[in-house]
CSV table of C-alpha atoms and ligand atoms in Angstrom, one decimal:
chain,number,residue,atom,x,y,z
U,45,MET,CA,-37.6,42.6,33.5
U,46,SER,CA,-40.5,45.4,35.4
U,47,SER,CA,-39.4,45.2,39.5
U,48,ASP,CA,-42.8,44.3,40.0
U,49,THR,CA,-41.8,40.5,38.0
U,50,THR,CA,-38.5,40.5,39.4
U,51,VAL,CA,-40.5,40.3,42.7
U,52,ALA,CA,-42.7,38.0,42.1
U,53,ALA,CA,-39.9,35.8,40.8
U,54,THR,CA,-37.8,36.0,43.8
U,55,GLU,CA,-41.0,34.1,45.4
U,56,ARG,CA,-40.3,31.4,43.5
U,57,LEU,CA,-37.2,30.8,45.7
U,58,ILE,CA,-36.1,29.7,48.8
U,59,ALA,CA,-37.6,31.9,51.7
U,60,PRO,CA,-34.7,33.1,54.1
U,61,HIS,CA,-34.7,31.3,57.3
U,62,GLY,CA,-37.0,32.3,59.3
U,63,GLY,CA,-39.1,33.5,56.6
U,64,VAL,CA,-38.2,37.0,56.8
U,65,LEU,CA,-34.6,38.5,55.0
U,66,VAL,CA,-33.3,40.9,57.9
U,67,ASP,CA,-32.0,44.1,56.5
U,68,ARG,CA,-29.8,46.5,59.7
U,69,ARG,CA,-28.7,48.4,56.8
U,70,GLY,CA,-29.0,52.5,58.4
U,71,GLU,CA,-28.7,55.7,58.6
U,72,ARG,CA,-25.6,57.2,60.9
U,73,PRO,CA,-28.0,57.9,64.0
U,74,ASP,CA,-27.3,61.8,66.3
U,75,GLY,CA,-25.1,61.4,69.0
U,76,VAL,CA,-22.2,58.2,67.9
U,77,GLU,CA,-19.0,60.7,68.8
U,78,GLY,CA,-20.3,60.7,72.2
U,79,LEU,CA,-21.2,56.9,73.0
U,80,GLU,CA,-19.0,54.3,74.4
U,81,GLN,CA,-16.9,52.5,71.7
U,82,ILE,CA,-15.9,48.6,71.7
U,83,GLN,CA,-13.2,47.5,68.6
U,84,LEU,CA,-14.2,44.4,67.0
U,85,THR,CA,-12.4,41.7,65.7
U,86,SER,CA,-12.1,40.5,62.5
U,87,ARG,CA,-14.3,38.3,63.0
U,88,GLU,CA,-16.7,40.1,64.4
U,89,LEU,CA,-16.6,42.6,62.0
U,90,SER,CA,-17.5,40.1,58.7
U,91,ASP,CA,-20.2,38.5,61.4
U,92,LEU,CA,-21.1,41.7,61.9
U,93,ASP,CA,-21.7,42.7,58.1
U,94,MET,CA,-23.3,39.4,57.8
U,95,LEU,CA,-26.3,40.6,59.9
U,96,ALA,CA,-26.5,43.9,57.5
U,97,SER,CA,-26.9,41.9,54.7
U,98,GLY,CA,-29.1,39.5,56.3
U,99,ALA,CA,-26.7,36.7,55.1
U,100,LEU,CA,-27.6,35.8,59.1
U,101,SER,CA,-31.4,35.9,58.7
U,102,PRO,CA,-33.5,35.7,61.4
U,103,LEU,CA,-30.3,37.6,63.4
U,104,GLU,CA,-30.9,41.1,63.8
U,105,GLY,CA,-27.7,41.9,66.5
U,106,PHE,CA,-25.6,39.8,68.7
U,107,MET,CA,-26.8,36.8,70.1
U,108,GLY,CA,-28.4,37.2,73.9
U,109,ARG,CA,-27.8,34.7,76.7
U,110,ALA,CA,-31.2,31.9,75.8
U,111,ASP,CA,-30.3,32.3,72.3
U,112,TYR,CA,-26.7,31.3,72.8
U,113,GLU,CA,-27.2,28.7,75.4
U,114,SER,CA,-29.7,27.3,72.8
U,115,VAL,CA,-27.2,27.3,70.0
U,116,VAL,CA,-24.6,25.6,72.3
U,117,GLU,CA,-26.2,23.1,73.3
U,118,GLU,CA,-29.2,21.9,70.8
U,119,MET,CA,-28.1,23.6,67.9
U,120,HIS,CA,-31.5,25.6,67.2
U,121,LEU,CA,-32.3,29.6,68.4
U,122,GLN,CA,-34.6,29.8,71.3
U,123,SER,CA,-37.5,29.6,68.9
U,124,GLY,CA,-36.9,26.5,67.4
U,125,LEU,CA,-35.3,27.4,64.6
U,126,PRO,CA,-31.5,25.7,63.8
U,127,TRP,CA,-28.5,27.8,63.7
U,128,ALA,CA,-25.3,25.9,64.6
U,129,LEU,CA,-22.9,29.0,65.6
U,130,PRO,CA,-22.5,31.5,68.0
U,131,VAL,CA,-22.6,34.5,66.8
U,132,CYS,CA,-21.3,36.9,70.1
U,133,LEU,CA,-19.8,40.1,70.3
U,134,ALA,CA,-17.2,39.6,73.0
U,135,VAL,CA,-16.5,43.0,75.5
U,136,ASP,CA,-14.3,43.1,78.7
U,137,GLY,CA,-17.8,43.7,80.5
U,138,PRO,CA,-21.2,45.4,81.3
U,139,PRO,CA,-21.2,49.1,79.0
U,140,SER,CA,-22.7,51.6,80.9
U,141,GLY,CA,-25.3,52.8,78.6
U,142,ASP,CA,-28.0,51.7,76.7
U,143,ARG,CA,-26.2,52.0,72.9
U,144,VAL,CA,-22.6,51.4,72.3
U,145,ALA,CA,-21.1,52.3,68.8
U,146,LEU,CA,-19.0,49.2,67.6
U,147,VAL,CA,-15.9,50.3,65.8
U,148,ARG,CA,-12.7,49.4,63.7
U,149,GLU,CA,-9.2,48.9,64.7
U,150,ASP,CA,-8.7,52.5,63.3
U,151,GLY,CA,-11.5,53.4,65.8
U,152,THR,CA,-13.8,53.8,62.8
U,153,PRO,CA,-17.5,53.7,63.9
U,154,VAL,CA,-19.6,51.1,62.1
U,155,ALA,CA,-22.4,50.7,63.6
U,156,VAL,CA,-24.9,50.9,66.6
U,157,LEU,CA,-25.4,48.5,69.4
U,158,GLU,CA,-28.8,48.6,71.6
U,159,VAL,CA,-27.9,47.3,74.6
U,160,GLU,CA,-29.9,44.4,75.6
U,161,GLU,CA,-27.7,42.0,77.8
U,162,SER,CA,-24.1,40.9,78.8
U,163,TYR,CA,-23.5,37.5,80.6
U,164,PRO,CA,-20.4,35.9,80.8
U,165,TYR,CA,-19.6,32.1,79.1
U,166,ASP,CA,-17.6,29.1,79.2
U,167,ARG,CA,-15.1,29.0,76.7
U,168,GLU,CA,-14.2,25.6,77.4
U,169,ARG,CA,-18.2,24.9,77.0
U,170,GLU,CA,-18.3,26.3,74.3
U,171,ALA,CA,-15.2,25.0,72.8
U,172,GLU,CA,-16.2,21.4,74.0
U,173,ARG,CA,-19.6,21.6,71.5
U,174,CYS,CA,-19.0,24.1,69.2
U,175,PHE,CA,-15.7,22.4,67.7
U,176,ARG,CA,-15.9,19.3,69.3
U,177,THR,CA,-12.2,20.0,70.8
U,178,THR,CA,-11.0,21.9,73.9
U,179,ASP,CA,-7.6,21.5,72.5
U,180,ASP,CA,-6.1,25.1,71.9
U,181,ALA,CA,-3.9,24.4,68.7
U,182,HIS,CA,-7.4,24.4,66.8
U,183,PRO,CA,-7.4,27.7,65.4
U,184,GLY,CA,-10.6,28.2,66.0
U,185,VAL,CA,-10.2,27.1,69.3
U,186,ALA,CA,-7.2,29.6,69.8
U,187,ARG,CA,-9.4,32.7,69.0
U,188,LEU,CA,-12.3,31.9,70.9
U,189,TYR,CA,-9.2,31.4,74.0
U,190,ALA,CA,-8.3,35.3,73.5
U,191,GLN,CA,-11.6,36.4,73.5
U,192,ARG,CA,-12.4,38.9,76.0
U,193,PRO,CA,-14.8,37.5,79.0
U,194,VAL,CA,-18.3,38.7,78.3
U,195,TYR,CA,-21.1,38.6,75.4
U,196,LEU,CA,-22.8,41.7,74.9
U,197,ALA,CA,-26.0,41.4,73.2
U,198,GLY,CA,-28.0,43.6,70.9
U,199,ARG,CA,-29.8,44.9,68.1
U,200,VAL,CA,-27.2,46.0,65.2
U,201,THR,CA,-27.5,49.1,62.9
U,202,VAL,CA,-25.0,49.1,60.9
U,203,PHE,CA,-23.9,52.6,58.3
U,204,GLU,CA,-20.8,52.0,57.5
U,205,ARG,CA,-20.7,48.6,55.8
U,206,ALA,CA,-16.9,46.6,54.9
U,207,GLU,CA,-15.3,47.5,52.6
U,208,SER,CA,-14.6,44.7,50.2
U,209,GLU,CA,-11.8,43.6,48.4
U,210,PHE,CA,-14.0,42.9,46.0
U,211,GLN,CA,-16.3,45.1,45.6
U,212,GLU,CA,-17.4,43.9,42.0
U,213,LEU,CA,-18.7,40.5,43.3
U,214,ALA,CA,-19.5,41.8,46.9
U,215,ARG,CA,-23.1,40.9,46.4
U,216,ASP,CA,-25.7,40.3,49.4
U,217,PRO,CA,-28.7,38.1,49.8
U,218,ALA,CA,-31.0,40.6,48.5
U,219,GLU,CA,-28.8,41.1,45.2
U,220,THR,CA,-28.1,37.6,44.5
U,221,ARG,CA,-32.1,36.7,45.0
U,222,ARG,CA,-32.5,38.9,42.8
U,223,ILE,CA,-30.3,38.5,40.0
U,224,PHE,CA,-31.5,34.1,40.9
U,225,ALA,CA,-35.2,35.2,39.9
U,226,GLU,CA,-34.4,37.6,36.5
U,227,ARG,CA,-32.2,34.3,35.2
U,228,GLY,CA,-35.4,31.9,35.9
U,229,TRP,CA,-33.4,30.5,38.5
U,230,LYS,CA,-35.4,28.9,40.7
U,231,ARG,CA,-33.5,25.6,42.2
U,232,VAL,CA,-30.1,27.4,43.0
U,233,VAL,CA,-26.7,25.1,44.5
U,234,GLY,CA,-24.5,27.3,46.8
U,235,PHE,CA,-20.9,26.3,46.7
U,236,GLN,CA,-18.8,27.2,49.6
U,237,THR,CA,-14.7,27.1,48.5
U,238,ARG,CA,-11.5,28.6,50.3
U,239,ASN,CA,-9.2,26.8,47.9
U,240,PRO,CA,-8.7,27.3,44.3
U,241,ILE,CA,-10.6,24.6,42.2
U,242,HIS,CA,-9.4,22.0,40.3
U,243,ARG,CA,-10.8,19.4,38.1
U,244,ALA,CA,-12.4,17.8,41.2
U,245,HIS,CA,-14.4,20.2,42.5
U,246,GLU,CA,-15.2,22.0,39.1
U,247,TYR,CA,-17.0,17.8,38.5
U,248,LEU,CA,-19.1,18.3,41.8
U,249,THR,CA,-20.4,21.3,40.8
U,250,LYS,CA,-21.3,20.6,37.3
U,251,VAL,CA,-23.0,17.0,38.9
U,252,ALA,CA,-25.0,19.0,41.3
U,253,LEU,CA,-25.6,21.8,38.2
U,254,GLU,CA,-26.7,19.1,35.8
U,255,THR,CA,-30.2,18.0,38.9
U,256,VAL,CA,-30.6,22.7,39.3
U,257,ASP,CA,-31.2,25.7,37.4
U,258,GLY,CA,-28.0,27.9,38.5
U,259,LEU,CA,-24.7,27.3,40.4
U,260,LEU,CA,-23.9,29.7,42.9
U,261,VAL,CA,-19.9,29.7,43.2
U,262,HIS,CA,-19.7,31.4,46.6
U,263,PRO,CA,-15.9,31.4,47.7
U,264,LEU,CA,-15.4,32.5,50.9
U,265,VAL,CA,-13.2,35.9,51.4
U,266,GLY,CA,-12.9,36.6,54.7
U,267,ASP,CA,-10.3,35.7,57.0
U,268,THR,CA,-8.7,32.3,56.7
U,269,LYS,CA,-5.4,30.6,58.4
U,270,SER,CA,-2.4,32.3,56.8
U,271,ASP,CA,-1.7,28.9,55.2
U,272,ASP,CA,-4.7,29.0,53.0
U,273,VAL,CA,-4.0,30.5,49.1
U,274,PRO,CA,-5.1,34.3,49.6
U,275,ALA,CA,-7.9,35.2,48.4
U,276,ALA,CA,-6.7,37.4,45.2
U,277,VAL,CA,-5.3,34.9,43.7
U,278,ARG,CA,-7.9,32.2,44.5
U,279,VAL,CA,-10.3,34.9,42.4
U,280,GLU,CA,-8.1,35.0,39.8
U,281,CYS,CA,-8.5,31.3,39.1
U,282,TYR,CA,-12.4,30.7,39.9
U,283,ARG,CA,-12.9,34.1,36.8
U,284,THR,CA,-10.4,32.2,35.0
U,285,LEU,CA,-11.8,28.6,35.1
U,286,LEU,CA,-15.5,29.7,34.9
U,287,GLU,CA,-14.8,31.7,31.6
U,288,GLY,CA,-13.5,28.9,30.0
U,289,TYR,CA,-15.4,26.0,31.6
U,290,TYR,CA,-18.9,26.8,33.0
U,291,PRO,CA,-21.8,28.9,30.5
U,292,ASP,CA,-22.1,32.6,31.6
U,293,ASP,CA,-25.9,32.1,32.1
U,294,ARG,CA,-26.1,29.0,34.9
U,295,VAL,CA,-23.0,30.2,37.5
U,296,LEU,CA,-22.6,33.4,39.5
U,297,LEU,CA,-19.7,34.2,41.0
U,298,SER,CA,-19.9,35.9,44.3
U,299,ALA,CA,-17.8,36.9,47.6
U,300,PHE,CA,-19.0,35.3,51.0
U,301,PRO,CA,-18.0,37.8,53.6
U,302,ALA,CA,-17.7,35.1,56.2
U,303,ALA,CA,-14.3,34.6,58.3
U,304,MET,CA,-13.9,30.9,59.0
U,305,ARG,CA,-14.1,29.2,62.2
U,306,TYR,CA,-12.7,25.9,61.2
U,307,ALA,CA,-15.6,24.4,62.9
U,308,GLY,CA,-16.5,21.1,61.0
U,309,PRO,CA,-19.3,19.8,61.1
U,310,ARG,CA,-21.2,22.3,62.5
U,311,GLU,CA,-19.6,25.3,60.6
U,312,ALA,CA,-21.1,22.8,56.9
U,313,ILE,CA,-24.8,23.7,59.1
U,314,TRP,CA,-24.1,27.0,59.5
U,315,HIS,CA,-22.8,27.8,56.0
U,316,ALA,CA,-26.1,26.1,54.7
U,317,ILE,CA,-28.0,28.2,56.5
U,318,CYS,CA,-26.1,31.1,55.3
U,319,ARG,CA,-26.5,30.1,51.3
U,320,LYS,CA,-30.2,29.7,51.9
U,321,ASN,CA,-31.0,33.3,52.9
U,322,TYR,CA,-28.8,34.5,49.8
U,323,GLY,CA,-31.1,32.3,47.5
U,324,CYS,CA,-29.6,29.0,47.4
U,325,SER,CA,-32.3,25.9,47.7
U,326,HIS,CA,-29.2,23.2,47.4
U,327,PHE,CA,-25.9,23.4,49.1
U,328,ILE,CA,-23.1,20.8,48.5
U,329,VAL,CA,-21.1,19.5,51.3
U,330,GLY,CA,-18.0,17.5,51.1
U,331,ARG,CA,-16.1,16.0,53.0
U,332,ASP,CA,-14.3,17.2,55.5
U,333,HIS,CA,-16.4,20.2,54.7
U,334,ALA,CA,-15.0,23.5,57.1
U,335,GLY,CA,-12.6,21.2,58.8
U,336,VAL,CA,-9.0,22.0,59.8
U,337,GLY,CA,-6.4,18.9,60.6
U,338,ASP,CA,-7.4,16.0,62.1
U,339,TYR,CA,-10.3,17.0,64.1
U,340,TYR,CA,-13.1,16.3,63.0
U,341,GLY,CA,-14.0,12.6,60.9
U,342,THR,CA,-14.3,12.6,57.1
U,343,TYR,CA,-17.8,12.5,57.0
U,344,ASP,CA,-18.8,14.5,60.7
U,345,ALA,CA,-20.3,17.0,58.2
U,346,GLN,CA,-22.3,15.1,56.3
U,347,LEU,CA,-23.7,12.9,59.1
U,348,ILE,CA,-24.6,16.1,61.4
U,349,PHE,CA,-27.1,17.5,58.9
U,350,ASP,CA,-29.3,14.1,60.1
U,351,GLU,CA,-29.5,16.0,63.9
U,352,PHE,CA,-32.3,17.8,62.4
U,353,ALA,CA,-35.9,16.7,61.4
U,354,PRO,CA,-36.4,15.8,57.6
U,355,HIS,CA,-36.6,19.2,55.5
U,356,GLU,CA,-35.8,21.7,59.2
U,357,LEU,CA,-33.4,23.3,57.3
U,358,ASP,CA,-35.4,23.8,54.6
U,359,VAL,CA,-32.0,24.2,52.0
U,360,GLU,CA,-31.2,20.3,51.1
U,361,PRO,CA,-27.3,19.2,51.3
U,362,MET,CA,-25.9,17.6,48.7
U,363,PHE,CA,-22.9,15.3,49.3
U,364,PHE,CA,-20.3,14.8,48.1
U,365,GLU,CA,-17.2,12.1,48.3
U,366,HIS,CA,-13.7,13.0,46.8
U,367,THR,CA,-13.8,12.8,42.6
U,368,PHE,CA,-10.6,11.8,40.4
U,369,TRP,CA,-9.8,11.0,37.0
U,370,CYS,CA,-10.0,7.2,36.5
U,371,THR,CA,-8.0,6.2,33.6
U,372,VAL,CA,-10.1,3.7,32.6
U,373,CYS,CA,-12.7,4.7,32.9
U,374,GLY,CA,-11.9,8.4,31.2
U,375,SER,CA,-13.8,10.2,33.0
U,376,MET,CA,-13.8,11.7,36.4
U,377,ALA,CA,-15.4,10.1,39.3
U,378,SER,CA,-15.6,9.0,42.5
U,379,THR,CA,-15.5,5.9,44.4
U,380,LYS,CA,-18.8,5.9,44.3
U,381,SER,CA,-19.1,5.0,40.2
U,382,CYS,CA,-16.1,3.9,39.4
U,383,PRO,CA,-14.8,0.1,40.5
U,384,HIS,CA,-11.1,0.3,39.2
U,385,GLY,CA,-8.0,0.2,41.3
U,386,THR,CA,-5.6,3.5,43.0
U,387,ASP,CA,-3.8,2.8,40.5
U,388,ASP,CA,-6.1,3.5,37.4
U,389,ARG,CA,-6.0,7.1,39.0
U,390,VAL,CA,-4.7,10.7,38.6
U,391,PHE,CA,-4.2,11.7,41.9
U,392,LEU,CA,-2.4,14.2,43.3
U,393,SER,CA,-1.1,15.0,46.9
U,394,GLY,CA,-1.9,19.1,48.0
U,395,THR,CA,2.0,19.0,49.2
U,396,LYS,CA,3.2,17.4,45.5
U,397,VAL,CA,0.7,20.1,44.1
U,398,ARG,CA,2.3,22.8,45.8
U,399,GLU,CA,6.1,21.4,44.9
U,400,MET,CA,4.4,21.3,41.2
U,401,LEU,CA,3.5,24.7,41.3
U,402,GLY,CA,6.4,26.3,42.9
U,403,ALA,CA,9.1,24.8,40.5
U,404,GLY,CA,6.8,26.0,37.2
U,405,ASP,CA,5.5,22.7,36.6
U,406,VAL,CA,2.2,22.4,35.3
U,407,PRO,CA,0.2,19.8,37.0
U,408,PRO,CA,-1.8,16.9,34.5
U,409,GLY,CA,-5.0,18.5,32.5
U,410,GLU,CA,-6.4,15.7,34.2
U,411,PHE,CA,-5.8,17.3,37.5
U,412,THR,CA,-6.1,20.4,37.0
U,413,ARG,CA,-7.2,22.8,33.7
U,414,ALA,CA,-3.8,23.9,32.4
U,415,GLU,CA,-5.6,27.9,32.6
U,416,VAL,CA,-5.7,27.3,36.5
U,417,ALA,CA,-2.4,26.2,37.1
U,418,LYS,CA,-0.6,28.9,35.7
U,419,VAL,CA,-2.4,31.4,37.6
U,420,LEU,CA,-1.3,29.6,40.5
U,421,ILE,CA,2.1,29.0,39.2
U,422,ASP,CA,3.0,32.9,37.9
U,423,ALA,CA,1.2,33.6,42.1
U,424,TYR,CA,3.8,31.2,43.2
U,425,ARG,CA,6.4,33.0,41.2
U,426,GLY,CA,5.6,36.4,42.5
U,427,GLY,CA,5.8,34.7,45.8
U,428,GLY,CA,1.9,35.7,45.9
U,429,ALA,CA,0.7,31.9,46.6
U,430,ALA,CA,4.2,31.1,48.8
N,266,ZN,ZN1,-12.6,3.8,36.7
């Protein structure tokens, strides 16, 4: 396909959030060495990389006070565009110059920030509004409480991109859009996951795919809790499953470089908006999306979409129930589509599954594909997923 045709086809896709895909990648400016340095946390670095690629369009940098206040209180940017979570850079105090260098933990400069303003913020209020709890046992709240006391706002230019552990899966929004366009897809559903995909999630991605042109399997490979299955093991599970059970020309596997915040409902909105930037017209929202512990109600991450006007987000959420194999129906089903009782369902708790895999036992084929179970068993035995 010629590049002109690709551009035309890209225009058939959903528009980026705010209309334009932001690109904050740039050349390394002169004089970076002389600038005051600010070392970023892993979460801030992953936000920075998403700012560079346009995954956080229309944001061009870390949020100023007006946007921050408006997002925390109203879930909208000051421009009126929906936005669910702060994207902020926490520092010790106002810098002296009008530009600062943003550096990795090892001191490598990766970006320059043009200082617009710095402002204090109220951690407890941000926790209460964004995480719906001020309990510091919540991993997102704990991270927020550990932050430095002042937010520094400004446009960024990123000249050193984050290195992905999965370079071949690292695709920026411009690239997923190009691939969707080349494949002739217009309606694309995005699937967020941070777990291996068993039959239940295979089923709901396929139910969603039946109604659109293509599926983006978009596992989060940024920071997660230490007890989540390691990304390398998950990626091998996804590859194995997709090779065996999905048509090549209808699915794209790519990495989502975000760090988990575990903000539940607000993070579901944030995830949907990010995927819109990657070119997804639809986004799957299961029960307790991006939740942790019992901080959120089962359906909170679905109900929050009702707080926006119809079509305000543009990206269309697709809501799903838990699904299972029903032995009477002889198929995957949910309580929405199957009238039979719990005794007829193949159900295994997370704990039970981990026990089985740890002991080298393959769970029933109605629960997980044997090929996926094998990857997990090997990882458990090698200590990779302990
Ligand atoms: Zn049934």
